[in-house]
Coordinates of C-alpha atoms in Angstrom, one line a residue:
M1 CA 24.5 36.5 228.8
W2 CA 21.4 35.8 226.5
S3 CA 19.7 39.0 227.5
S4 CA 23.0 40.9 226.9
R5 CA 23.3 39.5 223.4
L6 CA 19.6 40.2 222.7
A7 CA 20.1 43.8 223.8
V8 CA 23.1 44.2 221.5
H9 CA 21.2 42.7 218.6
Q10 CA 18.3 45.1 219.2
L11 CA 20.7 48.1 219.3
Q12 CA 22.3 47.0 216.1
K13 CA 18.9 46.7 214.4
F14 CA 17.9 50.1 215.7
A15 CA 21.1 51.7 214.5
A16 CA 20.7 50.1 211.0
A17 CA 17.2 51.4 210.8
Q18 CA 18.3 54.9 211.8
L19 CA 21.1 54.8 209.2
T20 CA 18.6 53.7 206.5
I21 CA 16.2 56.6 207.5
S22 CA 19.1 59.0 207.5
T23 CA 20.3 57.8 204.1
M24 CA 16.8 58.2 202.7
Q25 CA 16.4 61.6 204.1
R26 CA 19.7 62.7 202.6
A27 CA 18.8 61.3 199.3
Q28 CA 15.4 63.0 199.4
S29 CA 16.9 66.3 200.3
T30 CA 19.0 66.2 197.0
L31 CA 15.9 65.6 194.8
P32 CA 14.6 68.6 192.8
R33 CA 12.0 70.6 194.6
V34 CA 8.6 71.2 193.0
Y35 CA 5.7 73.4 194.0
V36 CA 2.2 72.5 192.8
T37 CA -0.2 75.5 192.9
R38 CA -3.5 73.6 193.1
S39 CA -4.9 70.2 194.1
V40 CA -4.5 68.4 190.8
P41 CA -6.7 65.5 189.6
P42 CA -5.7 62.1 190.9
D43 CA -4.0 60.6 187.8
G44 CA -1.3 63.4 187.7
L45 CA -0.8 63.4 191.5
E46 CA -0.2 59.6 191.5
I47 CA 2.4 60.0 188.8
L48 CA 4.2 62.7 190.8
R49 CA 4.1 60.7 194.0
N50 CA 5.3 57.5 192.5
S51 CA 8.0 59.0 190.4
G52 CA 10.6 59.1 193.1
Q53 CA 12.2 61.9 191.1
V54 CA 11.1 65.0 193.1
Q55 CA 10.1 66.3 196.5
F56 CA 7.0 68.3 196.1
E57 CA 4.7 70.6 198.1
M58 CA 1.1 71.3 196.9
W59 CA -1.5 73.9 197.7
D60 CA -4.1 71.3 198.6
S61 CA -7.2 73.3 197.7
D62 CA -9.6 73.8 194.8
D63 CA -9.2 77.6 195.4
P64 CA -6.2 79.5 194.1
V65 CA -3.2 79.9 196.3
P66 CA -3.1 83.6 197.6
R67 CA -0.4 85.5 195.7
E68 CA 1.6 86.4 198.8
E69 CA 1.7 82.8 199.8
L70 CA 2.7 81.7 196.3
L71 CA 5.6 84.1 196.2
K72 CA 6.8 82.6 199.5
R73 CA 6.4 78.9 198.5
V74 CA 8.2 79.1 195.2
K75 CA 11.5 80.3 196.7
G76 CA 14.3 77.9 195.7
I77 CA 12.2 75.5 193.7
D78 CA 13.4 73.6 190.6
G79 CA 10.0 73.0 189.0
L80 CA 6.5 74.6 189.1
L81 CA 3.3 72.9 188.1
C82 CA 0.6 75.6 187.8
V83 CA -2.9 76.2 186.4
L84 CA -4.2 79.1 184.4
T85 CA -5.2 81.2 187.4
E86 CA -1.6 81.8 188.4
K87 CA 0.2 84.7 186.8
I88 CA 3.7 83.5 186.1
D89 CA 5.5 86.8 185.7
A90 CA 8.9 88.5 186.5
E91 CA 7.8 89.0 190.1
L92 CA 7.2 85.3 190.6
L93 CA 10.2 84.2 188.7
D94 CA 12.4 86.6 190.8
A95 CA 10.9 85.1 193.9
A96 CA 11.6 81.6 192.8
G97 CA 15.2 82.3 192.1
P98 CA 17.8 80.8 189.7
N99 CA 17.1 77.2 190.4
L100 CA 13.8 77.2 188.6
R101 CA 14.2 75.2 185.4
V102 CA 10.8 74.1 184.3
V103 CA 7.2 75.5 184.4
S104 CA 4.4 73.1 183.5
T105 CA 0.9 74.5 183.1
M106 CA -2.2 72.3 183.2
S107 CA -3.8 74.3 180.4
V108 CA -3.7 74.6 176.6
G109 CA -3.7 78.4 176.9
Y110 CA -0.7 80.2 178.1
D111 CA -1.6 83.9 178.3
H112 CA -1.0 83.7 182.1
L113 CA 2.7 83.1 181.4
S114 CA 5.2 85.8 180.7
L115 CA 6.9 84.1 177.8
S116 CA 9.5 86.7 177.3
E117 CA 10.6 86.5 181.0
L118 CA 10.7 82.7 180.9
K119 CA 12.7 82.7 177.7
K120 CA 15.2 85.3 179.1
R121 CA 15.8 83.0 182.1
G122 CA 16.1 79.8 180.0
I123 CA 13.1 78.2 181.7
R124 CA 11.4 75.5 179.8
V125 CA 7.6 75.4 179.5
G126 CA 5.2 72.5 179.2
Y127 CA 1.5 72.8 178.4
T128 CA -1.5 70.5 177.6
P129 CA -2.9 70.9 174.1
D130 CA -4.8 68.1 172.3
V131 CA -6.0 66.2 175.3
L132 CA -8.9 68.6 175.9
T133 CA -9.9 69.0 172.2
D134 CA -12.9 66.6 172.4
A135 CA -14.2 68.0 175.7
V136 CA -14.0 71.6 174.6
A137 CA -15.7 70.8 171.2
E138 CA -18.5 68.9 172.9
L139 CA -19.2 71.8 175.4
T140 CA -19.1 74.3 172.6
V141 CA -21.7 72.5 170.6
A142 CA -23.8 72.1 173.8
L143 CA -23.5 75.8 174.5
L144 CA -24.4 76.7 170.9
L145 CA -27.6 74.6 171.1
C146 CA -28.5 75.8 174.5
T147 CA -28.2 79.4 173.3
S148 CA -29.8 79.1 169.9
R149 CA -32.7 77.0 171.1
R150 CA -33.1 79.1 174.3
L151 CA -32.9 76.2 176.7
T152 CA -32.0 78.2 179.7
E153 CA -35.0 80.5 179.2
A154 CA -37.2 77.5 178.6
T155 CA -36.1 75.8 181.8
H156 CA -36.7 78.9 183.8
E157 CA -40.2 79.3 182.4
A158 CA -41.1 75.7 183.2
K159 CA -39.8 76.0 186.8
T160 CA -41.5 79.4 187.5
G161 CA -45.0 78.9 186.1
G162 CA -44.4 80.6 182.7
W163 CA -45.4 77.4 180.9
G164 CA -49.0 78.2 179.9
T165 CA -51.0 77.3 176.9
W166 CA -49.2 76.4 173.6
R167 CA -48.2 79.6 171.7
T168 CA -47.1 79.8 168.1
L169 CA -43.8 81.7 168.5
W170 CA -43.1 81.3 172.2
L171 CA -39.4 80.5 172.9
C172 CA -38.6 80.0 169.2
G173 CA -34.9 79.9 168.4
Y174 CA -32.6 79.2 165.4
E175 CA -31.8 75.9 163.7
L176 CA -28.4 74.7 162.5
A177 CA -29.9 73.1 159.4
N178 CA -29.1 75.0 156.3
S179 CA -27.1 77.6 158.3
T180 CA -23.7 79.1 157.7
V181 CA -21.2 78.5 160.6
G182 CA -18.2 80.8 160.9
I183 CA -15.2 79.7 162.9
M184 CA -12.7 82.3 164.1
G185 CA -9.4 80.4 164.5
L186 CA -9.4 77.0 162.7
G187 CA -7.1 74.9 164.8
R188 CA -7.6 71.5 166.5
I189 CA -10.6 72.7 168.5
G190 CA -12.2 74.6 165.7
L191 CA -12.0 71.6 163.4
A192 CA -13.4 69.3 166.1
I193 CA -16.4 71.6 166.6
A194 CA -17.1 71.7 162.9
E195 CA -16.9 67.9 162.7
R196 CA -19.6 67.7 165.4
L197 CA -21.8 70.3 163.8
K198 CA -21.7 68.8 160.3
P199 CA -24.4 66.1 161.1
F200 CA -26.8 68.9 161.9
K201 CA -27.0 69.6 158.2
V202 CA -25.0 72.8 158.3
K203 CA -25.1 74.3 154.8
K204 CA -21.6 76.0 154.8
F205 CA -18.5 76.4 157.0
I206 CA -16.4 79.5 156.7
Y207 CA -13.4 80.5 158.7
T208 CA -10.9 83.2 159.3
D209 CA -7.4 82.9 160.7
V210 CA -4.0 84.6 160.4
A211 CA -3.6 82.7 157.1
P212 CA -5.5 80.0 155.2
R213 CA -5.2 76.5 156.6
P214 CA -6.1 74.3 153.7
E215 CA -4.9 71.0 155.4
L216 CA -7.6 71.5 158.1
A217 CA -10.2 73.3 156.0
N218 CA -10.4 70.6 153.4
Q219 CA -11.5 68.1 156.0
I220 CA -14.8 70.1 156.5
Q221 CA -15.0 71.8 153.1
A222 CA -14.6 75.2 154.8
E223 CA -14.0 78.4 152.9
Y224 CA -11.4 81.0 154.0
V225 CA -12.9 84.5 154.2
S226 CA -12.0 87.9 155.7
M227 CA -13.2 88.9 159.1
D228 CA -15.7 91.2 157.6
E229 CA -17.1 88.5 155.4
M230 CA -17.3 86.0 158.3
A231 CA -19.3 88.6 160.3
K232 CA -21.7 89.2 157.4
Q233 CA -22.3 85.6 156.4
S234 CA -22.4 83.7 159.7
D235 CA -25.6 82.5 161.2
F236 CA -23.5 81.1 164.0
L237 CA -20.1 82.6 164.8
V238 CA -17.8 80.5 167.0
V239 CA -14.7 81.9 168.5
C240 CA -11.8 79.4 168.9
C241 CA -8.7 81.6 168.6
A242 CA -5.9 82.0 171.1
L243 CA -5.6 85.2 173.1
T244 CA -2.7 87.2 171.7
P245 CA -2.0 90.9 171.4
E246 CA -3.5 90.7 168.0
T247 CA -6.8 89.1 169.1
Q248 CA -7.2 91.1 172.3
G249 CA -10.7 92.7 172.1
I250 CA -11.1 91.6 168.4
C251 CA -14.8 90.8 168.9
N252 CA -16.0 94.4 169.3
K253 CA -18.7 96.7 168.1
E254 CA -17.2 96.9 164.6
L255 CA -17.6 93.1 164.3
F256 CA -21.1 92.9 165.9
S257 CA -22.4 95.8 163.7
K258 CA -21.7 93.7 160.6
M259 CA -23.4 90.5 161.9
K260 CA -27.0 89.5 161.1
K261 CA -29.7 90.4 163.6
T262 CA -30.5 86.6 163.8
S263 CA -26.9 85.5 164.4
I264 CA -25.6 83.6 167.4
F265 CA -22.2 84.4 168.9
I266 CA -20.3 81.7 170.9
N267 CA -17.0 82.1 172.7
T268 CA -15.2 79.2 174.4
S269 CA -11.6 80.4 173.8
R270 CA -10.6 83.3 176.1
G271 CA -12.6 86.1 177.5
G272 CA -10.1 88.7 176.5
V273 CA -10.9 88.3 172.8
V274 CA -14.3 89.9 173.4
N275 CA -15.1 93.5 174.3
Q276 CA -17.9 92.7 176.8
E277 CA -19.3 96.2 176.9
D278 CA -19.7 96.1 173.1
L279 CA -21.2 92.7 173.3
Y280 CA -23.8 93.8 175.9
D281 CA -24.8 96.7 173.6
A282 CA -25.2 94.4 170.6
L283 CA -27.4 92.0 172.6
A284 CA -29.4 94.6 174.4
T285 CA -30.2 96.5 171.2
G286 CA -31.0 93.4 169.1
Q287 CA -28.0 93.9 166.9
I288 CA -27.4 90.2 167.3
A289 CA -29.8 87.5 168.5
A290 CA -27.9 85.9 171.4
A291 CA -24.6 84.9 172.8
G292 CA -23.1 82.0 174.7
L293 CA -20.0 82.4 176.7
D294 CA -17.8 79.9 178.6
V295 CA -15.1 82.5 179.3
T296 CA -15.2 86.1 180.5
V297 CA -13.1 88.9 182.0
P298 CA -12.7 88.7 184.9
E299 CA -13.3 85.2 186.0
P300 CA -15.5 84.7 187.9
L301 CA -17.6 87.4 186.4
P302 CA -19.4 89.4 189.1
T303 CA -23.0 88.6 189.4
S304 CA -23.8 92.3 189.1
H305 CA -22.3 92.4 185.6
P306 CA -24.8 93.7 183.0
L307 CA -24.5 90.6 180.8
F308 CA -26.2 88.5 183.5
S309 CA -29.3 90.7 183.2
L310 CA -29.9 89.6 179.6
K311 CA -32.1 86.7 178.8
N312 CA -30.3 86.3 175.4
C313 CA -26.9 85.7 177.0
V314 CA -25.9 82.3 178.4
I315 CA -22.8 82.4 180.6
L316 CA -21.0 79.3 181.9
P317 CA -18.2 79.3 184.5
H318 CA -15.3 78.2 182.2
I319 CA -16.1 74.5 182.2
A320 CA -15.2 73.5 178.6
S321 CA -12.6 71.0 179.6
A322 CA -14.6 69.8 182.7
S323 CA -14.9 66.1 182.1
F324 CA -13.3 63.6 184.5
T325 CA -11.4 62.0 181.6
T326 CA -10.0 65.2 180.2
R327 CA -9.0 66.8 183.5
N328 CA -7.1 63.6 184.5
A329 CA -5.5 63.5 181.1
M330 CA -4.4 67.2 181.5
S331 CA -3.0 66.6 185.0
S332 CA -1.1 63.5 183.7
L333 CA 0.4 65.3 180.8
A334 CA 1.3 68.4 182.8
T335 CA 3.1 66.1 185.4
N336 CA 4.9 64.1 182.7
N337 CA 6.0 67.3 181.0
L338 CA 7.4 68.6 184.4
L339 CA 9.3 65.4 185.2
A340 CA 10.8 65.1 181.7
G341 CA 11.9 68.7 181.8
L342 CA 13.6 68.2 185.2
R343 CA 15.4 65.2 183.8
G344 CA 16.6 67.3 180.8
N345 CA 14.6 65.1 178.4
A346 CA 12.1 66.1 175.7
M347 CA 8.7 67.0 177.0
E348 CA 5.6 65.4 175.3
K349 CA 4.2 68.9 174.8
E350 CA 6.7 71.7 175.1
L351 CA 6.0 75.3 174.2
K352 CA 8.8 76.6 172.0
L353 CA 9.9 80.0 173.2

């Protein structure tokens, strides 16, 4: 009798457990489906896992998800968390289908998103401005100093036996003190760069933009000038503008031809704003002194590209936001944008289409 009652009790416990599992599975199956296109930094991933709001699948790799695989994985999803290497266009949106309500990109730039297609479908878009401002500004200053003071060349010489006797003009570069710094696109990042450069005793800041921005310019006593004037006056020209149809290839031979032969060109915005063939010619012929790039077209830039053959061109692999603090902040913001959008709430940072 005792064993019989025990067996019944165990069966009841087992049935209850199975019912609980079944209920949880049904509940989970009704949660919005999300696809994450890359292995995101841990802070954002923890928020996603602990939210209890979505069921998600992630391409768990540092390398981009192959396009064909991406098109398969997005079918029927409600939300997409992507990075700047994924092209979110009509083809992908068609593959995802009508359930897709929110796209959240872990980037401040959004030139990889087809905004017209997203708007047409009523899909909300989150992005991650502001949180990477400090990291990008720091890297831009580092790249400017590395380029202007020829640190990459100097390191190579020291490692390969080129460091001989002291020479009067060997590896001489250009100082920031008493210089004119031109900023193309005075937004949050442009302002942060100028604030960091000011202690180097920069003589004058000038800038160009689609229109004067006195509320920002007044903080660094910057003068609004035309593109031509910026090219002519700048000892250091720093590109901080967004990539738009208007800025595509805006840094070209016309601009470089007006710059000083001693000027330094720095780009940490988007590679597409620069005509790289024109930049190569300007550097190779001595039209400008040097260039530092954190962004190129394409990315990665093939090692056979002519720009890599130039000693006066420093190229980094798009690492401006690459600090642990910033990348985790970006992943957290992108995740919170996604979850808020799926709830129908206001996102912390939403791109207005």
